Amino acid sequence: MGTGLTRREREKRRQRGDMLAAALELFSEKGYHHVSMKAIAKRAEFALGTVYRFFSNKEDLYKAAMREKAGEYHRTLTDALSGEQDVLAALNGYISAKAKIFAPNAEVFYLYFAETGGISFNLRAGLHKEIGQLHDDLIERLASVMGKGVRARILRDLDPHDMAVALEGLTNAFLLSWLKNPERHPYDESISTISKLFLEGSLAG
Amino acid sequence: MGTGLTRREREKRRQRGDMLAAALELFSEKGYHHVSMKAIAKRAEFALGTVYRFFSNKEDLYKAAMREKAGEYHRTLTDALSGEQDVLAALNGYISAKAKIFAPNAEVFYLYFAETGGISFNLRAGLHKEIGQLHDDLIERLASVMGKGVRARILRDLDPHDMAVALEGLTNAFLLSWLKNPERHPYDESISTISKLFLEGSLAG
DNA sequence: CTTCTATATTGTGACGTTGTGTTCTACTTC
DNA sequence: GAAGTAGAACACAACGTCACAATATAGAAG
């Protein structure tokens, strides 16, 4: 068997995954506190007790679900940044990868965004730190690409970290704006707008 | 009497204000659902019933508090944009006004973002729409300044609305980053970084 | 002008109700 | 018969009510 797991173990993984998916759906629809464990169990088509067999409590379930998504998000974007490509291609790749992962996960992304913030809602503090680190890591990788661009004299000689933060902010703003009003800002158009604004700025030359 | 209010009325306003302040403090410390009405009453030094005399329920109190802050925020920034000033001065004024209002209210912004989760958490939908409109209005005003800049050939001939969104995103990103790590990014430095990046972009000239 | 009492207004916090997280035991399936 | 599943039952926390207490106001009497 390819995976090295018994049938039973695979089964459990699948069940766990179903529960996580159901939970994530509900959480992003209604927010953590407006979702009951019963509702999650029902959505996942398990009995309440079964859910508790997999996750020791609601908090735990929430964390696992968020961690999963955060990991997926982080993986997608670091993948987009790695590889032997020239700097501008890497940046464009990053922007479009972000758009691509953002679109289907917009609602979860909100939760993620809320979590990346600085505040310590005492619960979840551990998770918060964890996700924050992923975010920092991403910024760092982005900054390293920027640094490469600076050394190659493709980018202006500014603090790479600042540039990374700037690009992050630009993409977020456009993606949120796209989310609010999809017709006005079709997202492939947004990609080139972001890239142009980031690279050339707004000042008349 | 200057205000045209009776002493009693002024007194009530003050009490209401105290309650709102206490609520906002607690909400942004712990998040909406982790704060009980009892706790708010205690912090404001009133009995529970008295709070209910002013606000018909917890939701109402939350909304009032958020509305208050949103109004203040919006007013500050529109003020910064209005007035007879040249475009670049207006933009710089906007950025620093935003930094100024952002700093002491960061936790409240997080709260709003985290709690509303953006999308339709059915409760609070009304409030969310309301605040969304304020935001749209702000973007529009910013876009109008950008448009003026374009016509004056100070800014590149791009969609003013896009430029507004871009500036909004840049400032948010830097302010969040500053909040996370105040030493690394003192905010007056950030202001000039934002302005430079926005105007000139990152591409080596 | 002050004092005193009747009335109206405002403040209080114990309590009933409801909803939800978690546990526990009986049942099903393999 | 062992492992897994189910959902009823329990405990608890928080909202919002309400009957009562305290306080303020008004205006009559001294």
Coordinates of C-alpha atoms (C1' of nucleotides) in Angstrom, one line a residue:
Chain A
M1 CA 0.0 0.0 0.0
G2 CA 1.5 3.2 -1.2
T3 CA 0.8 5.3 1.9
G4 CA 2.1 2.8 4.5
L5 CA -1.1 3.3 6.4
T6 CA -3.7 0.7 7.2
R7 CA -7.1 1.0 5.8
R8 CA -8.4 1.9 9.2
E9 CA -5.8 4.7 9.5
R10 CA -6.7 6.1 6.2
E11 CA -10.3 6.0 7.1
K12 CA -9.6 8.0 10.2
R13 CA -7.7 10.6 8.3
R14 CA -10.5 10.9 5.9
Q15 CA -13.0 11.3 8.7
R16 CA -10.9 13.8 10.4
G17 CA -10.6 15.7 7.2
D18 CA -14.3 15.7 6.7
M19 CA -14.8 17.1 10.1
L20 CA -12.3 19.8 9.6
A21 CA -13.8 20.7 6.3
A22 CA -17.3 21.0 7.8
A23 CA -16.0 23.0 10.7
L24 CA -14.1 25.4 8.4
E25 CA -17.2 25.9 6.3
L26 CA -19.3 26.7 9.3
F27 CA -16.7 28.8 11.0
S28 CA -16.2 31.0 8.0
E29 CA -19.9 31.3 7.3
K30 CA -20.9 32.3 10.8
G31 CA -17.8 32.9 12.9
Y32 CA -16.4 30.8 15.7
H33 CA -19.0 31.5 18.4
H34 CA -22.0 31.2 16.3
V35 CA -21.2 27.6 15.4
S36 CA -22.1 24.8 17.8
M37 CA -20.3 21.5 18.0
K38 CA -23.7 19.9 17.3
A39 CA -23.9 21.8 14.0
I40 CA -20.4 20.8 13.0
A41 CA -21.2 17.2 13.8
K42 CA -24.4 17.4 11.8
R43 CA -22.7 19.0 8.8
A44 CA -20.0 16.5 8.8
E45 CA -22.6 13.7 9.2
F46 CA -21.2 12.3 12.5
A47 CA -22.6 12.2 15.9
L48 CA -21.4 14.7 18.5
G49 CA -19.6 12.1 20.4
T50 CA -17.6 11.0 17.4
V51 CA -16.3 14.5 16.8
Y52 CA -15.1 14.6 20.4
R53 CA -13.3 11.4 19.8
F54 CA -11.2 13.2 17.2
F55 CA -10.9 16.6 18.8
S56 CA -10.7 17.2 22.5
N57 CA -12.8 20.4 22.4
K58 CA -14.1 23.1 20.2
E59 CA -11.0 25.2 20.5
D60 CA -8.9 22.3 19.4
L61 CA -11.0 21.7 16.4
Y62 CA -10.9 25.4 15.4
K63 CA -7.1 25.5 15.8
A64 CA -6.6 22.4 13.7
A65 CA -8.8 23.7 10.9
M66 CA -7.1 27.1 10.8
R67 CA -3.7 25.5 11.0
E68 CA -4.5 23.4 8.0
K69 CA -5.6 26.3 5.9
A70 CA -2.8 28.5 7.0
G71 CA -0.4 25.8 6.0
E72 CA -1.9 25.3 2.6
Y73 CA -1.8 29.1 2.1
H74 CA 1.7 29.4 3.1
R75 CA 2.8 26.4 1.0
T76 CA 1.2 27.8 -2.1
L77 CA 2.9 31.1 -1.8
T78 CA 6.3 29.9 -0.9
D79 CA 6.1 27.5 -3.8
A80 CA 5.3 30.5 -6.0
L81 CA 8.4 32.3 -4.8
S82 CA 10.9 29.5 -5.0
G83 CA 12.4 28.2 -8.1
E84 CA 14.9 29.6 -10.5
Q85 CA 13.1 32.5 -12.1
D86 CA 14.0 36.1 -12.6
V87 CA 12.8 38.5 -10.0
L88 CA 10.0 40.2 -11.9
A89 CA 8.6 36.8 -12.9
A90 CA 8.8 35.7 -9.3
L91 CA 6.9 38.7 -8.2
N92 CA 4.2 38.3 -10.8
G93 CA 4.0 34.7 -10.0
Y94 CA 3.5 35.6 -6.4
I95 CA 0.8 38.0 -7.1
S96 CA -1.2 35.7 -9.2
A97 CA -0.7 32.7 -6.9
K98 CA -2.0 34.9 -4.1
A99 CA -5.0 35.8 -6.2
K100 CA -5.6 32.2 -7.0
I101 CA -5.5 30.9 -3.5
F102 CA -7.4 33.9 -2.2
A103 CA -10.4 33.6 -4.5
P104 CA -11.8 30.3 -3.3
N105 CA -10.8 30.8 0.3
A106 CA -11.8 34.4 0.8
E107 CA -13.9 33.8 3.8
V108 CA -11.3 31.7 5.6
F109 CA -8.8 34.2 4.6
Y110 CA -10.7 36.8 6.6
L111 CA -10.3 34.6 9.7
Y112 CA -6.7 34.1 8.9
F113 CA -6.2 37.8 8.5
A114 CA -7.9 38.5 11.7
E115 CA -5.5 36.0 13.3
T116 CA -2.4 37.5 11.8
G117 CA -3.1 40.7 13.6
G118 CA -1.3 41.6 16.7
I119 CA -4.0 41.2 19.3
S120 CA -3.8 38.5 21.8
F121 CA -7.3 37.2 22.3
N122 CA -6.1 35.1 25.1
L123 CA -7.5 31.9 23.8
R124 CA -5.9 30.9 20.6
A125 CA -2.8 32.7 21.6
G126 CA -0.7 29.8 20.6
L127 CA -2.2 29.4 17.3
H128 CA -2.0 33.1 16.7
K129 CA 1.7 33.1 17.3
E130 CA 2.1 30.1 15.0
I131 CA 0.2 31.7 12.1
G132 CA 2.0 35.0 12.7
Q133 CA 5.3 33.1 12.3
L134 CA 4.1 31.7 9.0
H135 CA 3.3 35.2 7.9
D136 CA 6.6 36.6 9.0
D137 CA 8.3 33.8 7.1
L138 CA 6.4 34.7 4.0
I139 CA 7.4 38.3 4.3
E140 CA 11.0 37.3 4.8
R141 CA 11.0 35.1 1.7
L142 CA 9.4 37.9 -0.2
A143 CA 12.0 40.3 1.1
S144 CA 14.7 38.0 0.0
V145 CA 13.4 38.0 -3.5
M146 CA 13.3 41.8 -3.3
G147 CA 16.9 41.8 -2.1
K148 CA 17.9 39.8 -5.1
G149 CA 16.2 42.3 -7.3
V150 CA 18.0 45.1 -5.7
R151 CA 21.4 43.5 -6.1
A152 CA 20.5 42.8 -9.7
R153 CA 19.7 46.5 -10.1
I154 CA 16.3 45.6 -11.2
L155 CA 14.7 47.1 -8.2
R156 CA 15.4 50.5 -6.6
D157 CA 17.8 50.4 -3.7
L158 CA 15.2 50.4 -0.9
D159 CA 14.8 48.3 2.2
P160 CA 13.7 44.9 0.8
H161 CA 11.6 44.3 3.9
D162 CA 9.7 47.5 3.2
M163 CA 9.1 46.5 -0.3
A164 CA 7.8 43.1 0.8
V165 CA 5.4 44.8 3.2
A166 CA 4.3 47.1 0.5
L167 CA 3.6 44.4 -2.0
E168 CA 1.7 42.5 0.6
G169 CA -0.4 45.5 1.4
L170 CA -1.1 46.2 -2.3
T171 CA -2.2 42.7 -3.0
N172 CA -4.4 42.5 0.1
A173 CA -6.1 45.8 -0.7
F174 CA -6.9 44.8 -4.3
L175 CA -8.0 41.4 -3.4
L176 CA -10.3 42.7 -0.8
S177 CA -11.6 45.3 -3.2
W178 CA -12.1 42.6 -5.8
L179 CA -14.0 40.5 -3.3
K180 CA -16.3 43.4 -2.5
N181 CA -17.0 44.2 -6.1
P182 CA -16.0 41.4 -8.4
E183 CA -17.3 43.0 -11.6
R184 CA -15.5 46.3 -11.2
H185 CA -12.1 44.6 -10.6
P186 CA -11.8 41.3 -12.4
Y187 CA -8.9 39.8 -10.7
D188 CA -6.6 39.1 -13.7
E189 CA -6.8 42.8 -14.5
S190 CA -6.0 43.5 -10.9
I191 CA -2.9 41.5 -11.1
S192 CA -1.4 43.7 -13.8
T193 CA -2.6 46.8 -11.9
I194 CA -0.9 45.7 -8.8
S195 CA 2.3 44.9 -10.5
K196 CA 2.4 48.2 -12.4
L197 CA 1.6 50.3 -9.3
F198 CA 4.1 48.4 -7.2
L199 CA 6.9 48.7 -9.8
E200 CA 6.4 52.2 -11.2
G201 CA 4.5 54.1 -8.6
S202 CA 2.0 56.8 -9.2
L203 CA 4.0 59.9 -9.8
A204 CA 4.0 61.3 -13.3
G205 CA 7.4 60.8 -14.8
Chain B
M1 CA -25.9 77.1 28.4
G2 CA -23.7 76.5 25.4
T3 CA -24.8 73.0 24.6
G4 CA -28.5 73.5 24.8
L5 CA -28.7 70.4 26.9
T6 CA -30.1 70.2 30.4
R7 CA -27.7 69.2 33.1
R8 CA -29.5 65.9 33.3
E9 CA -29.1 65.3 29.6
R10 CA -25.4 66.1 29.8
E11 CA -25.1 63.7 32.7
K12 CA -26.7 60.9 30.7
R13 CA -24.5 61.5 27.8
R14 CA -21.5 61.3 30.0
Q15 CA -22.7 58.0 31.5
R16 CA -23.5 56.6 28.2
G17 CA -20.0 57.6 27.1
D18 CA -18.5 55.9 30.1
M19 CA -20.3 52.7 29.3
L20 CA -19.2 52.8 25.7
A21 CA -15.7 53.4 26.7
A22 CA -15.7 50.5 29.1
A23 CA -17.3 48.2 26.6
L24 CA -14.8 49.1 23.9
E25 CA -11.9 48.6 26.2
L26 CA -13.1 45.1 27.1
F27 CA -14.2 44.1 23.7
S28 CA -10.8 45.0 22.2
E29 CA -9.0 43.3 25.0
K30 CA -10.9 40.0 24.9
G31 CA -13.2 40.0 21.9
Y32 CA -16.9 40.3 21.8
H33 CA -17.9 36.9 23.0
H34 CA -15.5 36.8 25.8
V35 CA -16.9 39.8 27.5
S36 CA -20.1 39.6 29.6
M37 CA -22.5 42.4 30.1
K38 CA -21.8 42.0 33.8
A39 CA -18.1 42.7 33.2
I40 CA -18.9 45.8 31.2
A41 CA -21.2 47.0 33.9
K42 CA -18.6 46.4 36.5
R43 CA -15.8 48.1 34.5
A44 CA -18.1 51.1 33.9
E45 CA -19.0 51.1 37.6
F46 CA -22.7 50.7 37.0
A47 CA -25.1 47.9 37.8
L48 CA -26.1 45.5 35.1
G49 CA -29.6 46.9 35.0
T50 CA -28.4 50.4 34.4
V51 CA -26.5 49.4 31.4
Y52 CA -29.6 47.8 30.0
R53 CA -31.4 51.1 30.6
F54 CA -29.1 52.7 28.1
F55 CA -28.6 49.9 25.6
S56 CA -31.3 47.4 24.9
N57 CA -28.9 44.5 24.6
K58 CA -25.3 43.5 24.1
E59 CA -25.5 43.7 20.3
D60 CA -26.8 47.2 20.5
L61 CA -24.0 48.3 22.8
Y62 CA -21.4 46.8 20.6
K63 CA -22.9 48.5 17.5
A64 CA -23.0 51.8 19.2
A65 CA -19.4 51.5 20.3
M66 CA -18.2 50.5 16.9
R67 CA -20.3 53.1 15.2
E68 CA -18.8 55.8 17.4
K69 CA -15.2 54.8 16.6
A70 CA -15.9 54.4 12.9
G71 CA -17.4 57.8 12.8
E72 CA -14.4 59.3 14.5
Y73 CA -12.0 57.5 12.2
H74 CA -13.9 58.6 9.1
R75 CA -14.2 62.2 10.2
T76 CA -10.5 62.5 11.0
L77 CA -9.5 61.2 7.6
T78 CA -12.0 63.2 5.5
D79 CA -10.8 66.2 7.4
A80 CA -7.3 65.5 6.4
L81 CA -8.3 65.2 2.8
S82 CA -10.5 68.3 2.6
G83 CA -9.1 71.8 2.4
E84 CA -7.2 73.8 -0.2
Q85 CA -4.0 72.1 -0.5
D86 CA -1.9 70.7 -3.3
V87 CA -2.3 67.1 -4.1
L88 CA 1.0 65.8 -2.7
A89 CA 0.4 67.7 0.5
A90 CA -3.0 66.2 0.8
L91 CA -1.7 62.7 0.3
N92 CA 1.0 63.2 2.9
G93 CA -1.5 64.7 5.2
Y94 CA -3.7 61.7 4.7
I95 CA -1.0 59.2 5.5
S96 CA 0.1 60.9 8.6
A97 CA -3.5 61.5 9.8
K98 CA -4.1 57.8 9.3
A99 CA -1.0 56.9 11.3
K100 CA -2.2 59.2 14.1
I101 CA -5.7 57.8 14.4
F102 CA -4.5 54.3 13.8
A103 CA -2.0 54.1 16.6
P104 CA -4.3 54.6 19.6
N105 CA -7.1 52.6 18.1
A106 CA -5.3 49.7 16.6
E107 CA -7.0 47.2 18.9
V108 CA -10.4 48.4 18.0
F109 CA -9.7 48.0 14.3
Y110 CA -8.5 44.5 14.9
L111 CA -11.6 43.8 16.8
Y112 CA -13.8 45.0 14.0
F113 CA -11.9 43.0 11.5
A114 CA -11.8 39.9 13.5
E115 CA -15.4 40.0 14.7
T116 CA -17.1 40.9 11.5
G117 CA -14.9 38.6 9.6
G118 CA -15.9 40.7 6.7
I119 CA -18.5 38.5 5.2
S120 CA -22.1 38.2 6.3
F121 CA -22.0 37.1 9.9
N122 CA -25.8 37.5 10.0
L123 CA -25.9 39.5 13.1
R124 CA -24.4 42.9 12.8
A125 CA -25.0 42.8 9.1
G126 CA -26.5 46.3 9.3
L127 CA -23.5 47.7 11.1
H128 CA -21.1 46.1 8.7
K129 CA -22.9 47.6 5.8
E130 CA -22.9 51.0 7.4
I131 CA -19.2 50.9 8.1
G132 CA -18.5 49.6 4.7
Q133 CA -20.2 52.6 3.3
L134 CA -18.0 54.9 5.3
H135 CA -15.0 53.1 3.9
D136 CA -16.3 53.4 0.4
D137 CA -16.9 57.0 0.9
L138 CA -13.3 57.5 2.1
I139 CA -11.9 55.6 -0.9
E140 CA -14.0 57.8 -3.1
R141 CA -12.7 61.0 -1.6
L142 CA -9.2 59.7 -1.9
A143 CA -9.9 58.8 -5.5
S144 CA -11.1 62.2 -6.2
V145 CA -7.9 63.7 -4.8
M146 CA -6.0 61.2 -7.1
G147 CA -8.1 62.4 -10.0
K148 CA -7.2 65.9 -9.3
G149 CA -3.6 64.9 -9.3
V150 CA -3.9 63.2 -12.6
R151 CA -5.5 66.2 -14.2
A152 CA -2.8 68.4 -12.8
R153 CA -0.3 66.0 -14.4
I154 CA 1.3 65.4 -11.0
L155 CA 0.2 61.8 -11.0
R156 CA 0.4 59.2 -13.7
D157 CA -2.7 58.7 -15.8
L158 CA -4.1 55.7 -14.0
D159 CA -7.5 54.9 -12.7
P160 CA -7.8 57.1 -9.6
H161 CA -9.8 54.5 -7.8
D162 CA -7.1 52.0 -8.2
M163 CA -4.6 54.5 -6.9
A164 CA -6.8 55.1 -3.9
V165 CA -7.1 51.4 -3.2
A166 CA -3.3 51.1 -3.5
L167 CA -2.6 53.8 -1.1
E168 CA -5.1 52.4 1.3
G169 CA -3.4 49.0 1.1
L170 CA 0.1 50.4 1.5
T171 CA -0.8 52.4 4.6
N172 CA -2.6 49.5 6.2
A173 CA 0.3 47.1 5.6
F174 CA 2.8 49.5 7.1
L175 CA 0.7 50.4 10.0
L176 CA 0.1 46.8 10.8
S177 CA 3.7 46.1 10.5
W178 CA 4.5 49.0 12.7
L179 CA 2.1 47.8 15.3
K180 CA 3.7 44.4 15.3
N181 CA 7.1 45.7 15.7
P182 CA 7.2 49.3 16.7
E183 CA 11.0 49.6 17.1
R184 CA 11.8 48.3 13.6
H185 CA 9.4 50.7 11.9
P186 CA 9.0 54.0 13.8
Y187 CA 5.9 55.4 12.3
D188 CA 7.1 58.7 11.1
E189 CA 9.8 56.9 9.1
S190 CA 7.0 54.7 7.8
I191 CA 5.2 57.7 6.6
S192 CA 7.9 58.8 4.2
T193 CA 8.5 55.2 3.2
I194 CA 4.9 54.8 2.3
S195 CA 4.8 58.0 0.4
K196 CA 8.0 57.2 -1.5
L197 CA 6.9 53.8 -2.5
F198 CA 3.5 54.9 -3.5
L199 CA 4.8 57.7 -5.7
E200 CA 7.9 56.3 -7.2
G201 CA 7.4 52.5 -7.1
S202 CA 10.1 50.0 -6.7
L203 CA 11.5 49.6 -10.2
A204 CA 15.0 50.9 -10.7
G205 CA 14.9 53.9 -12.9
Chain C
dC1 C1' -35.2 81.6 52.3
dT2 C1' -35.2 77.1 54.2
dT3 C1' -37.3 72.7 55.4
dC4 C1' -40.0 68.9 54.6
dT5 C1' -42.7 65.6 52.2
dA6 C1' -44.9 63.5 48.1
dT7 C1' -43.8 62.0 43.6
dA8 C1' -41.0 60.9 39.7
dT9 C1' -36.9 59.3 38.0
dT10 C1' -33.0 56.6 37.9
dG11 C1' -30.1 52.7 39.6
dT12 C1' -29.6 47.9 41.4
dG13 C1' -28.5 43.0 41.3
dA14 C1' -30.7 38.4 42.3
dC15 C1' -33.0 35.3 39.3
dG16 C1' -35.3 32.7 35.4
dT17 C1' -34.4 31.1 30.9
dT18 C1' -31.9 29.5 27.2
dG19 C1' -28.3 27.7 24.6
dT20 C1' -24.0 25.3 24.3
dG21 C1' -19.8 22.6 25.4
dT22 C1' -18.7 18.3 27.1
dT23 C1' -19.5 13.7 29.2
dC24 C1' -21.4 9.2 29.4
dT25 C1' -23.6 5.0 28.5
dA26 C1' -26.1 2.2 25.4
dC27 C1' -25.9 0.4 20.7
dT28 C1' -24.0 -1.1 16.2
dT29 C1' -20.8 -3.0 13.2
dC30 C1' -17.2 -5.9 11.8
Chain D
dG1 C1' -16.1 -9.1 21.7
dA2 C1' -13.6 -5.0 20.5
dA3 C1' -13.7 -0.7 18.3
dG4 C1' -16.3 2.8 16.9
dT5 C1' -20.7 5.6 16.8
dA6 C1' -24.7 7.8 18.5
dG7 C1' -27.4 11.3 20.8
dA8 C1' -29.7 12.0 25.4
dA9 C1' -28.4 14.2 29.6
dC10 C1' -25.7 17.4 32.5
dA11 C1' -23.5 21.4 34.1
dC12 C1' -22.6 25.9 33.5
dA13 C1' -22.3 30.4 31.8
dA14 C1' -24.3 34.5 30.1
dC15 C1' -28.3 37.3 28.7
dG16 C1' -31.9 40.1 29.9
dT17 C1' -36.0 41.0 33.3
dC18 C1' -38.2 42.9 37.0
dA19 C1' -39.5 44.2 41.6
dC20 C1' -37.4 47.0 44.7
dA21 C1' -34.2 50.8 46.5
dA22 C1' -32.0 55.0 46.3
dT23 C1' -31.9 59.5 44.8
dA24 C1' -33.5 63.7 42.8
dT25 C1' -37.2 67.1 42.1
dA26 C1' -40.9 70.1 43.0
dG27 C1' -43.5 72.9 45.5
dA28 C1' -46.1 73.7 49.9
dA29 C1' -45.6 75.0 54.5
dG30 C1' -43.3 77.4 58.1

